[in-house]
PDB file of C-alpha atoms in Angstrom:
ATOM      1  CA  MET A  20     283.080 -21.788 -13.189  1.00 67.00           C
ATOM      2  CA  ALA A  21     286.517 -21.831 -11.550  1.00 76.00           C
ATOM      3  CA  ALA A  22     286.007 -25.220  -9.870  1.00 77.00           C
ATOM      4  CA  ARG A  23     285.085 -26.898 -13.166  1.00 80.00           C
ATOM      5  CA  GLU A  24     288.092 -25.358 -14.936  1.00 82.00           C
ATOM      6  CA  ALA A  25     290.443 -26.471 -12.145  1.00 81.00           C
ATOM      7  CA  LEU A  26     289.125 -30.042 -12.258  1.00 81.00           C
ATOM      8  CA  LEU A  27     289.401 -30.179 -16.063  1.00 82.00           C
ATOM      9  CA  ALA A  28     293.008 -29.002 -15.777  1.00 82.00           C
ATOM     10  CA  LEU A  29     293.685 -31.937 -13.421  1.00 75.00           C
ATOM     11  CA  GLY A  30     292.461 -34.380 -16.044  1.00 75.00           C
ATOM     12  CA  ILE A  31     288.924 -35.030 -14.800  1.00 79.00           C
ATOM     13  CA  PRO A  32     286.816 -35.909 -17.887  1.00 79.00           C
ATOM     14  CA  GLU A  33     284.178 -33.345 -18.798  1.00 81.00           C
ATOM     15  CA  SER A  34     281.607 -36.152 -18.746  1.00 80.00           C
ATOM     16  CA  GLU A  35     282.183 -36.450 -14.983  1.00 79.00           C
ATOM     17  CA  LEU A  36     281.549 -32.757 -14.371  1.00 83.00           C
ATOM     18  CA  GLY A  37     277.922 -32.382 -15.401  1.00 84.00           C
ATOM     19  CA  THR A  38     277.132 -31.637 -11.765  1.00 87.00           C
ATOM     20  CA  ILE A  39     279.692 -30.570  -9.165  1.00 85.00           C
ATOM     21  CA  ASP A  40     279.016 -31.106  -5.464  1.00 82.00           C
ATOM     22  CA  VAL A  41     280.253 -28.255  -3.281  1.00 81.00           C
ATOM     23  CA  LEU A  42     280.443 -27.992   0.520  1.00 81.00           C
ATOM     24  CA  VAL A  43     279.518 -24.686   2.152  1.00 80.00           C
ATOM     25  CA  SER A  44     279.835 -23.760   5.831  1.00 79.00           C
ATOM     26  CA  ASP A  45     276.524 -21.889   6.282  1.00 80.00           C
ATOM     27  CA  CYS A  46     273.121 -21.561   4.617  1.00 82.00           C
ATOM     28  CA  SER A  47     273.788 -18.061   3.294  1.00 77.00           C
ATOM     29  CA  ARG A  48     276.462 -19.443   0.963  1.00 74.00           C
ATOM     30  CA  LYS A  49     274.190 -22.005  -0.691  1.00 77.00           C
ATOM     31  CA  ARG A  50     273.541 -21.267  -4.361  1.00 74.00           C
ATOM     32  CA  ASN A  51     270.963 -22.471  -6.854  1.00 76.00           C
ATOM     33  CA  ILE A  52     273.107 -22.750  -9.998  1.00 80.00           C
ATOM     34  CA  ASP A  53     272.820 -25.130 -12.933  1.00 83.00           C
ATOM     35  CA  GLY A  54     275.435 -27.872 -12.671  1.00 84.00           C
ATOM     36  CA  VAL A  55     276.132 -27.253  -8.970  1.00 84.00           C
ATOM     37  CA  ARG A  56     274.805 -28.988  -5.855  1.00 85.00           C
ATOM     38  CA  THR A  57     275.664 -27.269  -2.596  1.00 85.00           C
ATOM     39  CA  HIS A  58     275.733 -29.211   0.663  1.00 83.00           C
ATOM     40  CA  LEU A  59     275.726 -27.647   4.115  1.00 83.00           C
ATOM     41  CA  HIS A  60     278.708 -28.788   6.185  1.00 78.00           C
ATOM     42  CA  ARG A  61     278.794 -26.870   9.466  1.00 76.00           C
ATOM     43  CA  ASN A  62     281.737 -28.690  11.054  1.00 78.00           C
ATOM     44  CA  PRO A  63     285.001 -27.055   9.971  1.00 80.00           C
ATOM     45  CA  ILE A  64     287.439 -29.257   8.066  1.00 84.00           C
ATOM     46  CA  PRO A  65     290.982 -29.046   9.473  1.00 87.00           C
ATOM     47  CA  PRO A  66     293.456 -27.257   7.155  1.00 88.00           C
ATOM     48  CA  ASP A  67     295.695 -30.335   6.936  1.00 87.00           C
ATOM     49  CA  GLU A  68     292.792 -32.236   5.343  1.00 89.00           C
ATOM     50  CA  LEU A  69     292.378 -29.741   2.518  1.00 89.00           C
ATOM     51  CA  ILE A  70     294.236 -29.502  -0.796  1.00 87.00           C
ATOM     52  CA  SER A  71     294.152 -26.175  -2.629  1.00 87.00           C
ATOM     53  CA  LEU A  72     293.068 -26.111  -6.280  1.00 81.00           C
ATOM     54  CA  GLY A  73     293.311 -22.347  -6.552  1.00 80.00           C
ATOM     55  CA  LYS A  74     292.010 -19.214  -4.907  1.00 78.00           C
ATOM     56  CA  GLY A  75     289.177 -20.201  -2.587  1.00 77.00           C
ATOM     57  CA  LEU A  76     288.944 -23.729  -4.040  1.00 81.00           C
ATOM     58  CA  TYR A  77     289.799 -26.838  -2.030  1.00 85.00           C
ATOM     59  CA  VAL A  78     289.246 -30.567  -2.123  1.00 85.00           C
ATOM     60  CA  VAL A  79     289.513 -32.861   0.891  1.00 88.00           C
ATOM     61  CA  ASP A  80     292.559 -35.135   1.099  1.00 92.00           C
ATOM     62  CA  ILE A  81     292.508 -38.866   0.466  1.00 95.00           C
ATOM     63  CA  ARG A  82     292.281 -39.896   4.138  1.00 96.00           C
ATOM     64  CA  ARG A  83     289.013 -38.011   4.516  1.00 94.00           C
ATOM     65  CA  CYS A  84     287.746 -39.494   1.246  1.00 94.00           C
ATOM     66  CA  ALA A  85     288.655 -42.984   2.490  1.00 97.00           C
ATOM     67  CA  LEU A  86     286.632 -42.517   5.661  1.00 96.00           C
ATOM     68  CA  GLU A  87     283.661 -40.941   3.883  1.00 93.00           C
ATOM     69  CA  ALA A  88     283.633 -43.860   1.424  1.00 96.00           C
ATOM     70  CA  ALA A  89     282.891 -46.222   4.311  1.00 97.00           C
ATOM     71  CA  THR A  90     279.492 -44.550   4.710  1.00 95.00           C
ATOM     72  CA  TYR A  91     278.232 -45.673   1.305  1.00 96.00           C
ATOM     73  CA  LEU A  92     280.423 -48.473  -0.106  1.00 97.00           C
ATOM     74  CA  GLU A  93     279.881 -52.107   0.832  1.00 97.00           C
ATOM     75  CA  LEU A  94     282.832 -53.887   2.468  1.00 98.00           C
ATOM     76  CA  ARG A  95     284.231 -55.528  -0.700  1.00 98.00           C
ATOM     77  CA  GLU A  96     284.072 -52.239  -2.618  1.00 98.00           C
ATOM     78  CA  LEU A  97     285.733 -50.433   0.270  1.00 98.00           C
ATOM     79  CA  VAL A  98     288.602 -52.930   0.476  1.00 98.00           C
ATOM     80  CA  GLU A  99     289.118 -52.652  -3.298  1.00 98.00           C
ATOM     81  CA  TYR A 100     289.142 -48.839  -3.073  1.00 97.00           C
ATOM     82  CA  TYR A 101     291.694 -48.882  -0.248  1.00 98.00           C
ATOM     83  CA  TYR A 102     293.981 -51.125  -2.322  1.00 97.00           C
ATOM     84  CA  GLU A 103     293.938 -48.467  -5.037  1.00 96.00           C
ATOM     85  CA  ILE A 104     294.729 -45.734  -2.520  1.00 97.00           C
ATOM     86  CA  CYS A 105     297.630 -47.741  -1.051  1.00 97.00           C
ATOM     87  CA  GLY A 106     298.798 -49.217  -4.359  1.00 95.00           C
ATOM     88  CA  ALA A 107     300.800 -48.075  -7.378  1.00 93.00           C
ATOM     89  CA  TYR A 108     297.942 -47.749  -9.839  1.00 92.00           C
ATOM     90  CA  ALA A 109     294.802 -45.701 -10.465  1.00 90.00           C
ATOM     91  CA  MET A 110     291.617 -46.921 -12.079  1.00 86.00           C
ATOM     92  CA  PRO A 111     290.409 -44.870 -15.078  1.00 79.00           C
ATOM     93  CA  LEU A 112     287.527 -42.448 -14.777  1.00 72.00           C
ATOM     94  CA  GLU A 113     286.203 -43.543 -18.173  1.00 68.00           C
ATOM     95  CA  ALA A 114     285.194 -47.216 -18.391  1.00 63.00           C
ATOM     96  CA  GLU A 115     286.922 -47.792 -21.744  1.00 65.00           C
ATOM     97  CA  ASP A 116     290.275 -46.333 -20.615  1.00 69.00           C
ATOM     98  CA  VAL A 117     293.228 -48.280 -19.171  1.00 81.00           C
ATOM     99  CA  TYR A 118     294.527 -48.006 -15.619  1.00 86.00           C
ATOM    100  CA  LEU A 119     297.467 -45.719 -14.814  1.00 86.00           C
ATOM    101  CA  GLU A 120     300.688 -46.388 -12.949  1.00 90.00           C
ATOM    102  CA  LYS A 121     301.217 -43.864 -10.154  1.00 90.00           C
ATOM    103  CA  ALA A 122     302.713 -43.440  -6.709  1.00 93.00           C
ATOM    104  CA  PRO A 123     300.575 -44.615  -3.757  1.00 95.00           C
ATOM    105  CA  GLN A 124     298.314 -41.880  -2.413  1.00 95.00           C
ATOM    106  CA  ALA A 125     298.660 -43.012   1.202  1.00 96.00           C
ATOM    107  CA  PRO A 126     300.090 -46.041   3.028  1.00 97.00           C
ATOM    108  CA  THR A 127     297.889 -48.231   5.188  1.00 98.00           C
ATOM    109  CA  SER A 128     299.653 -46.820   8.270  1.00 98.00           C
ATOM    110  CA  SER A 129     298.428 -43.306   7.406  1.00 97.00           C
ATOM    111  CA  LEU A 130     294.835 -44.451   6.949  1.00 98.00           C
ATOM    112  CA  ARG A 131     294.994 -46.478  10.161  1.00 98.00           C
ATOM    113  CA  LYS A 132     296.271 -43.482  12.129  1.00 97.00           C
ATOM    114  CA  TYR A 133     293.567 -41.227  10.676  1.00 97.00           C
ATOM    115  CA  PHE A 134     290.770 -43.699  11.457  1.00 97.00           C
ATOM    116  CA  ARG A 135     292.009 -44.044  15.048  1.00 97.00           C
ATOM    117  CA  ALA A 136     291.960 -40.260  15.405  1.00 95.00           C
ATOM    118  CA  HIS A 137     288.247 -40.145  14.496  1.00 93.00           C
ATOM    119  CA  PRO A 138     286.642 -42.842  16.688  1.00 94.00           C
ATOM    120  CA  GLY A 139     283.146 -41.355  16.625  1.00 90.00           C
ATOM    121  CA  LYS A 140     282.864 -40.701  12.901  1.00 91.00           C
ATOM    122  CA  HIS A 141     280.104 -42.354  10.904  1.00 93.00           C
ATOM    123  CA  GLY A 142     281.558 -45.317   9.010  1.00 96.00           C
ATOM    124  CA  VAL A 143     284.803 -45.568  10.958  1.00 97.00           C
ATOM    125  CA  LYS A 144     284.113 -49.101  12.234  1.00 97.00           C
ATOM    126  CA  LYS A 145     283.623 -50.366   8.699  1.00 98.00           C
ATOM    127  CA  ALA A 146     286.698 -48.443   7.535  1.00 98.00           C
ATOM    128  CA  ARG A 147     288.838 -50.082  10.230  1.00 98.00           C
ATOM    129  CA  ARG A 148     287.490 -53.505   9.373  1.00 98.00           C
ATOM    130  CA  ALA A 149     288.158 -53.031   5.648  1.00 98.00           C
ATOM    131  CA  LEU A 150     291.731 -51.911   6.306  1.00 98.00           C
ATOM    132  CA  GLN A 151     292.462 -55.252   8.022  1.00 97.00           C
ATOM    133  CA  TYR A 152     292.352 -56.907   4.593  1.00 98.00           C
ATOM    134  CA  VAL A 153     294.497 -54.327   2.779  1.00 98.00           C
ATOM    135  CA  ARG A 154     298.250 -54.444   2.107  1.00 96.00           C
ATOM    136  CA  ASP A 155     300.545 -51.792   0.661  1.00 96.00           C
ATOM    137  CA  GLY A 156     302.147 -52.180  -2.737  1.00 91.00           C
ATOM    138  CA  ALA A 157     299.634 -53.618  -5.227  1.00 94.00           C
ATOM    139  CA  ARG A 158     300.913 -52.738  -8.708  1.00 91.00           C
ATOM    140  CA  SER A 159     297.791 -53.435 -10.731  1.00 91.00           C
ATOM    141  CA  PRO A 160     294.059 -54.003 -10.255  1.00 93.00           C
ATOM    142  CA  MET A 161     294.563 -57.678 -11.104  1.00 93.00           C
ATOM    143  CA  GLU A 162     297.078 -58.042  -8.264  1.00 94.00           C
ATOM    144  CA  THR A 163     294.417 -56.537  -6.018  1.00 96.00           C
ATOM    145  CA  ALA A 164     291.911 -59.101  -7.321  1.00 96.00           C
ATOM    146  CA  VAL A 165     294.257 -61.971  -6.436  1.00 96.00           C
ATOM    147  CA  ILE A 166     295.135 -60.753  -2.959  1.00 96.00           C
ATOM    148  CA  MET A 167     291.514 -60.008  -2.094  1.00 98.00           C
ATOM    149  CA  LEU A 168     290.704 -63.644  -2.896  1.00 98.00           C
ATOM    150  CA  LEU A 169     293.443 -64.622  -0.442  1.00 98.00           C
ATOM    151  CA  ALA A 170     292.922 -62.070   2.328  1.00 97.00           C
ATOM    152  CA  MET A 171     289.174 -61.475   2.534  1.00 98.00           C
ATOM    153  CA  PRO A 172     287.380 -63.357   5.327  1.00 98.00           C
ATOM    154  CA  LYS A 173     286.183 -66.883   4.624  1.00 98.00           C
ATOM    155  CA  SER A 174     282.597 -65.823   5.233  1.00 97.00           C
ATOM    156  CA  LEU A 175     282.914 -63.579   2.163  1.00 97.00           C
ATOM    157  CA  GLY A 176     284.700 -66.137  -0.006  1.00 98.00           C
ATOM    158  CA  GLY A 177     288.338 -65.323   0.713  1.00 98.00           C
ATOM    159  CA  LEU A 178     290.863 -67.682   2.291  1.00 98.00           C
ATOM    160  CA  GLY A 179     291.190 -65.422   5.336  1.00 97.00           C
ATOM    161  CA  ILE A 180     295.007 -65.381   5.243  1.00 96.00           C
ATOM    162  CA  ARG A 181     296.328 -62.602   7.497  1.00 93.00           C
ATOM    163  CA  GLU A 182     300.095 -63.202   7.209  1.00 93.00           C
ATOM    164  CA  ILE A 183     300.414 -61.658   3.752  1.00 95.00           C
ATOM    165  CA  GLU A 184     303.107 -59.254   2.580  1.00 94.00           C
ATOM    166  CA  MET A 185     303.417 -57.629  -0.830  1.00 92.00           C
ATOM    167  CA  ASP A 186     306.395 -56.585  -2.938  1.00 89.00           C
ATOM    168  CA  VAL A 187     308.930 -58.334  -0.665  1.00 93.00           C
ATOM    169  CA  LYS A 188     312.617 -58.247  -1.671  1.00 94.00           C
ATOM    170  CA  ILE A 189     314.499 -61.553  -1.294  1.00 95.00           C
ATOM    171  CA  ARG A 190     318.228 -61.860  -2.063  1.00 96.00           C
ATOM    172  CA  VAL A 191     319.393 -64.827  -4.116  1.00 96.00           C
ATOM    173  CA  THR A 192     321.559 -67.134  -2.008  1.00 96.00           C
ATOM    174  CA  LYS A 193     324.989 -68.325  -3.097  1.00 95.00           C
ATOM    175  CA  ARG A 194     323.593 -71.821  -3.572  1.00 93.00           C
ATOM    176  CA  ALA A 195     321.033 -70.571  -6.104  1.00 95.00           C
ATOM    177  CA  SER A 196     323.192 -67.933  -7.808  1.00 94.00           C
ATOM    178  CA  SER A 197     324.202 -70.270 -10.653  1.00 95.00           C
ATOM    179  CA  LEU A 198     320.531 -70.818 -11.560  1.00 94.00           C
ATOM    180  CA  THR A 199     319.540 -67.227 -12.302  1.00 93.00           C
ATOM    181  CA  ARG A 200     320.875 -63.993 -13.741  1.00 90.00           C
ATOM    182  CA  ARG A 201     319.204 -62.098 -10.859  1.00 92.00           C
ATOM    183  CA  THR A 202     320.802 -61.138  -7.540  1.00 94.00           C
ATOM    184  CA  TYR A 203     317.434 -60.669  -5.824  1.00 93.00           C
ATOM    185  CA  PHE A 204     313.745 -61.257  -6.447  1.00 94.00           C
ATOM    186  CA  TYR A 205     310.621 -59.311  -5.569  1.00 92.00           C
ATOM    187  CA  PHE A 206     307.697 -61.428  -4.383  1.00 93.00           C
ATOM    188  CA  ASP A 207     304.296 -60.131  -5.503  1.00 91.00           C
ATOM    189  CA  ILE A 208     302.500 -61.837  -2.621  1.00 95.00           C
ATOM    190  CA  PHE A 209     304.446 -63.561   0.152  1.00 96.00           C
ATOM    191  CA  ILE A 210     303.061 -65.830   2.867  1.00 96.00           C
ATOM    192  CA  LYS A 211     306.029 -66.211   5.193  1.00 94.00           C
ATOM    193  CA  ARG A 212     304.868 -69.131   7.346  1.00 92.00           C
ATOM    194  CA  ALA A 213     304.442 -71.276   4.223  1.00 96.00           C
ATOM    195  CA  ARG A 214     307.512 -69.775   2.461  1.00 96.00           C
ATOM    196  CA  LEU A 215     305.099 -69.277  -0.403  1.00 97.00           C
ATOM    197  CA  ASP A 216     305.546 -66.772  -3.219  1.00 96.00           C
ATOM    198  CA  ILE A 217     302.385 -66.155  -5.227  1.00 96.00           C
ATOM    199  CA  GLU A 218     303.030 -64.390  -8.528  1.00 93.00           C
ATOM    200  CA  TYR A 219     300.411 -62.876 -10.777  1.00 91.00           C
ATOM    201  CA  ASN A 220     301.568 -63.243 -14.388  1.00 85.00           C
ATOM    202  CA  GLY A 221     299.765 -60.896 -16.739  1.00 67.00           C
ATOM    203  CA  ILE A 222     300.010 -60.663 -20.510  1.00 48.00           C
ATOM    204  CA  VAL A 223     303.661 -59.550 -20.454  1.00 47.00           C
ATOM    205  CA  HIS A 224     304.706 -62.912 -19.002  1.00 43.00           C
ATOM    206  CA  GLU A 225     303.261 -64.690 -22.018  1.00 49.00           C
ATOM    207  CA  ARG A 226     305.972 -63.264 -24.279  1.00 46.00           C
ATOM    208  CA  GLU A 227     308.615 -65.737 -25.402  1.00 47.00           C
ATOM    209  CA  ASP A 228     311.503 -63.550 -24.193  1.00 48.00           C
ATOM    210  CA  VAL A 229     310.077 -63.463 -20.655  1.00 50.00           C
ATOM    211  CA  GLU A 230     309.357 -67.166 -20.208  1.00 64.00           C
ATOM    212  CA  PRO A 231     313.039 -68.239 -19.742  1.00 66.00           C
ATOM    213  CA  ILE A 232     313.479 -65.636 -16.986  1.00 76.00           C
ATOM    214  CA  ASP A 233     310.360 -66.945 -15.228  1.00 80.00           C
ATOM    215  CA  GLU A 234     311.727 -70.502 -15.446  1.00 85.00           C
ATOM    216  CA  GLU A 235     315.067 -69.378 -13.936  1.00 89.00           C
ATOM    217  CA  ARG A 236     313.176 -67.735 -11.095  1.00 90.00           C
ATOM    218  CA  LYS A 237     311.231 -70.912 -10.391  1.00 91.00           C
ATOM    219  CA  ASN A 238     314.395 -73.046 -10.296  1.00 94.00           C
ATOM    220  CA  ALA A 239     316.285 -70.582  -8.082  1.00 95.00           C
ATOM    221  CA  LEU A 240     313.433 -70.252  -5.587  1.00 95.00           C
ATOM    222  CA  ASP A 241     313.124 -74.027  -5.397  1.00 95.00           C
ATOM    223  CA  ALA A 242     316.828 -74.246  -4.519  1.00 96.00           C
ATOM    224  CA  MET A 243     316.297 -71.587  -1.823  1.00 96.00           C
ATOM    225  CA  GLY A 244     313.447 -73.529  -0.222  1.00 96.00           C
ATOM    226  CA  TYR A 245     310.561 -71.355  -1.399  1.00 96.00           C
ATOM    227  CA  GLN A 246     307.317 -72.570  -2.912  1.00 95.00           C
ATOM    228  CA  LEU A 247     306.124 -70.740  -6.003  1.00 94.00           C
ATOM    229  CA  VAL A 248     302.561 -70.566  -7.271  1.00 94.00           C
ATOM    230  CA  THR A 249     301.999 -68.734 -10.539  1.00 92.00           C
ATOM    231  CA  VAL A 250     298.577 -67.213 -11.084  1.00 94.00           C
ATOM    232  CA  ARG A 251     297.903 -66.765 -14.775  1.00 89.00           C
ATOM    233  CA  ARG A 252     295.058 -64.538 -15.837  1.00 87.00           C
ATOM    234  CA  GLN A 253     293.364 -67.380 -17.759  1.00 89.00           C
ATOM    235  CA  ALA A 254     293.082 -69.388 -14.535  1.00 93.00           C
ATOM    236  CA  LEU A 255     291.188 -66.564 -12.855  1.00 94.00           C
ATOM    237  CA  PHE A 256     288.582 -66.316 -15.594  1.00 94.00           C
ATOM    238  CA  ASP A 257     287.947 -70.072 -15.896  1.00 94.00           C
ATOM    239  CA  ALA A 258     285.859 -71.243 -12.926  1.00 95.00           C
ATOM    240  CA  LYS A 259     287.202 -74.822 -12.844  1.00 95.00           C
ATOM    241  CA  ALA A 260     290.842 -73.753 -13.272  1.00 96.00           C
ATOM    242  CA  PHE A 261     290.345 -71.153 -10.555  1.00 97.00           C
ATOM    243  CA  ARG A 262     289.019 -73.716  -8.072  1.00 96.00           C
ATOM    244  CA  ARG A 263     291.977 -76.029  -8.753  1.00 96.00           C
ATOM    245  CA  LEU A 264     294.447 -73.173  -8.344  1.00 97.00           C
ATOM    246  CA  PHE A 265     293.032 -71.920  -5.055  1.00 97.00           C
ATOM    247  CA  THR A 266     292.645 -75.437  -3.676  1.00 97.00           C
ATOM    248  CA  SER A 267     296.400 -75.817  -4.275  1.00 96.00           C
ATOM    249  CA  ILE A 268     297.114 -72.534  -2.457  1.00 97.00           C
ATOM    250  CA  ARG A 269     294.800 -73.464   0.410  1.00 97.00           C
ATOM    251  CA  ARG A 270     296.599 -76.776   0.908  1.00 96.00           C
ATOM    252  CA  ARG A 271     300.050 -75.186   0.772  1.00 96.00           C
ATOM    253  CA  VAL A 272     299.029 -72.699   3.450  1.00 96.00           C
ATOM    254  CA  GLY A 273     297.522 -75.443   5.592  1.00 96.00           C
ATOM    255  CA  ILE A 274     293.832 -74.519   5.529  1.00 96.00           C
ATOM    256  CA  ALA A 275     291.887 -77.753   5.909  1.00 96.00           C
ATOM    257  CA  PRO A 276     288.391 -78.153   4.383  1.00 95.00           C
ATOM    258  CA  ALA A 277     287.032 -78.472   7.922  1.00 95.00           C
ATOM    259  CA  HIS A 278     288.134 -74.878   8.551  1.00 95.00           C
ATOM    260  CA  LEU A 279     285.951 -73.527   5.747  1.00 97.00           C
ATOM    261  CA  PRO A 280     282.427 -72.331   6.578  1.00 97.00           C
ATOM    262  CA  GLU A 281     279.294 -73.848   5.132  1.00 96.00           C
ATOM    263  CA  GLY A 282     278.542 -72.350   1.736  1.00 97.00           C
ATOM    264  CA  PHE A 283     282.191 -71.369   1.169  1.00 98.00           C
ATOM    265  CA  ALA A 284     282.284 -72.522  -2.471  1.00 97.00           C
ATOM    266  CA  GLU A 285     279.348 -70.288  -3.362  1.00 97.00           C
ATOM    267  CA  ALA A 286     280.822 -67.331  -1.450  1.00 98.00           C
ATOM    268  CA  GLN A 287     284.206 -67.841  -3.148  1.00 98.00           C
ATOM    269  CA  GLU A 288     282.596 -67.846  -6.589  1.00 97.00           C
ATOM    270  CA  GLU A 289     280.669 -64.678  -5.723  1.00 97.00           C
ATOM    271  CA  LEU A 290     283.900 -62.969  -4.625  1.00 98.00           C
ATOM    272  CA  ARG A 291     285.696 -64.113  -7.782  1.00 97.00           C
ATOM    273  CA  ALA A 292     282.920 -62.630  -9.918  1.00 96.00           C
ATOM    274  CA  PHE A 293     283.126 -59.383  -7.960  1.00 97.00           C
ATOM    275  CA  VAL A 294     286.887 -58.831  -8.258  1.00 96.00           C
ATOM    276  CA  LEU A 295     286.875 -59.709 -11.983  1.00 95.00           C
ATOM    277  CA  ARG A 296     283.730 -57.810 -12.949  1.00 91.00           C
ATOM    278  CA  ARG A 297     285.609 -54.976 -14.709  1.00 86.00           C
ATOM    279  CA  TRP A 298     287.292 -57.360 -17.147  1.00 83.00           C
ATOM    280  CA  ILE A 299     284.322 -59.508 -18.072  1.00 78.00           C
ATOM    281  CA  ALA A 300     281.993 -58.411 -20.860  1.00 59.00           C
ATOM    282  CA  ASP A 301     279.338 -60.791 -22.121  1.00 42.00           C
ATOM    283  CA  GLY A 302     281.040 -63.565 -20.191  1.00 48.00           C
ATOM    284  CA  GLU A 303     284.413 -63.171 -21.937  1.00 47.00           C
ATOM    285  CA  PRO A 304     287.615 -61.872 -20.282  1.00 51.00           C
ATOM    286  CA  GLN A 305     288.920 -58.589 -21.680  1.00 51.00           C
ATOM    287  CA  ALA A 306     292.559 -57.616 -22.184  1.00 48.00           C
ATOM    288  CA  GLU A 307     294.412 -56.054 -19.287  1.00 53.00           C
ATOM    289  CA  SER A 308     296.182 -52.808 -20.187  1.00 48.00           C
ATOM    290  CA  VAL A 309     298.233 -50.154 -18.462  1.00 48.00           C
ATOM    291  CA  GLU A 310     299.220 -46.617 -19.296  1.00 46.00           C
ATOM    292  CA  GLU A 311     302.193 -45.008 -17.585  1.00 38.00           C
ATOM    293  CA  GLN A 312     301.737 -41.648 -15.960  1.00 37.00           C
TER     294      GLN A 312
END
C-alpha cells in the first residue's frame, strides 16, 4: 500500500502501522481492506492544510492536528503536546527510544491564529485555553515538565505564573564581564518581574568540565542583579526536594500561601507525577537522553 510505504520512508515505525486511518470524501470511496480504516469526512480540507506524501496521498498539517487533539486529549496532555509542537524536540514513537532535537513545527502565534480562524470547531475552546500555558522554545521534554509546573493554573497544581519567557538572550554587562568568559547568556525560563532565571540542569551539567562554567554564570548574574534558581533533575524526582525547590520559587515570585487554593499540595503532587511519568519506572527515575536529528 502506497500510504504505508510513504509513512515507513518518513521513519514511522512499522509497529505503528498495523492499521492506517484514512479520510475519504464520500461513501463510494470507503474500502474494506485489512489494515485500513476509512472515515467519512464530507467537509473539504483547505489545500493549505494538506501536506503531500506522494501522488494522491496527503496528511493534514500540524495546526489541524493540534486542534483535533483538543477533542480527545485532557488539558494537561494537550498543553504537553503543544509544547512539543512549539519546541525544539520530538518525543519518540517507540517508548524505549530517546527524544530527537528538531526545529519547532509551529510557533504559538501560528496556532493562536489558526484557532481564532475556526471559532465554531469542536474542541477549539479547550485548544485556546491550553495555548495560554504554552511558550515557544522548550529544548527538551524535561524543560517542558519544569515550565508546566510553573505555568499551569493553581487549580491543577501549577504556580499559575503568566509572565514567563523562554530562551531569552541577556548580554553580560561591563560590571560582570570580569566574572565570566561569556558575552551573553540564554535564560531557559525567565520571569521578568522577579528578574528570575530558572535553569534546568540535566545530566550534561553534572560533568566536571561544565560545573566551573555554571559557577561563573551564577556569579555574573548575581552581579547583574538577577536571581538564579537551578533545577536539577534529582530534585524533580524526590518529592521532598521538589517541594522545597518550588516553595523557594514561589516565594521569589511573590506568591503567598494565602493565594494558593485549598488542596494545592495534592494537586501539585499530581501534576508532578504527570509531567515526570515517562521517566519513572517502578518508582525510579530513568536517564534522560537525546538523539540529534
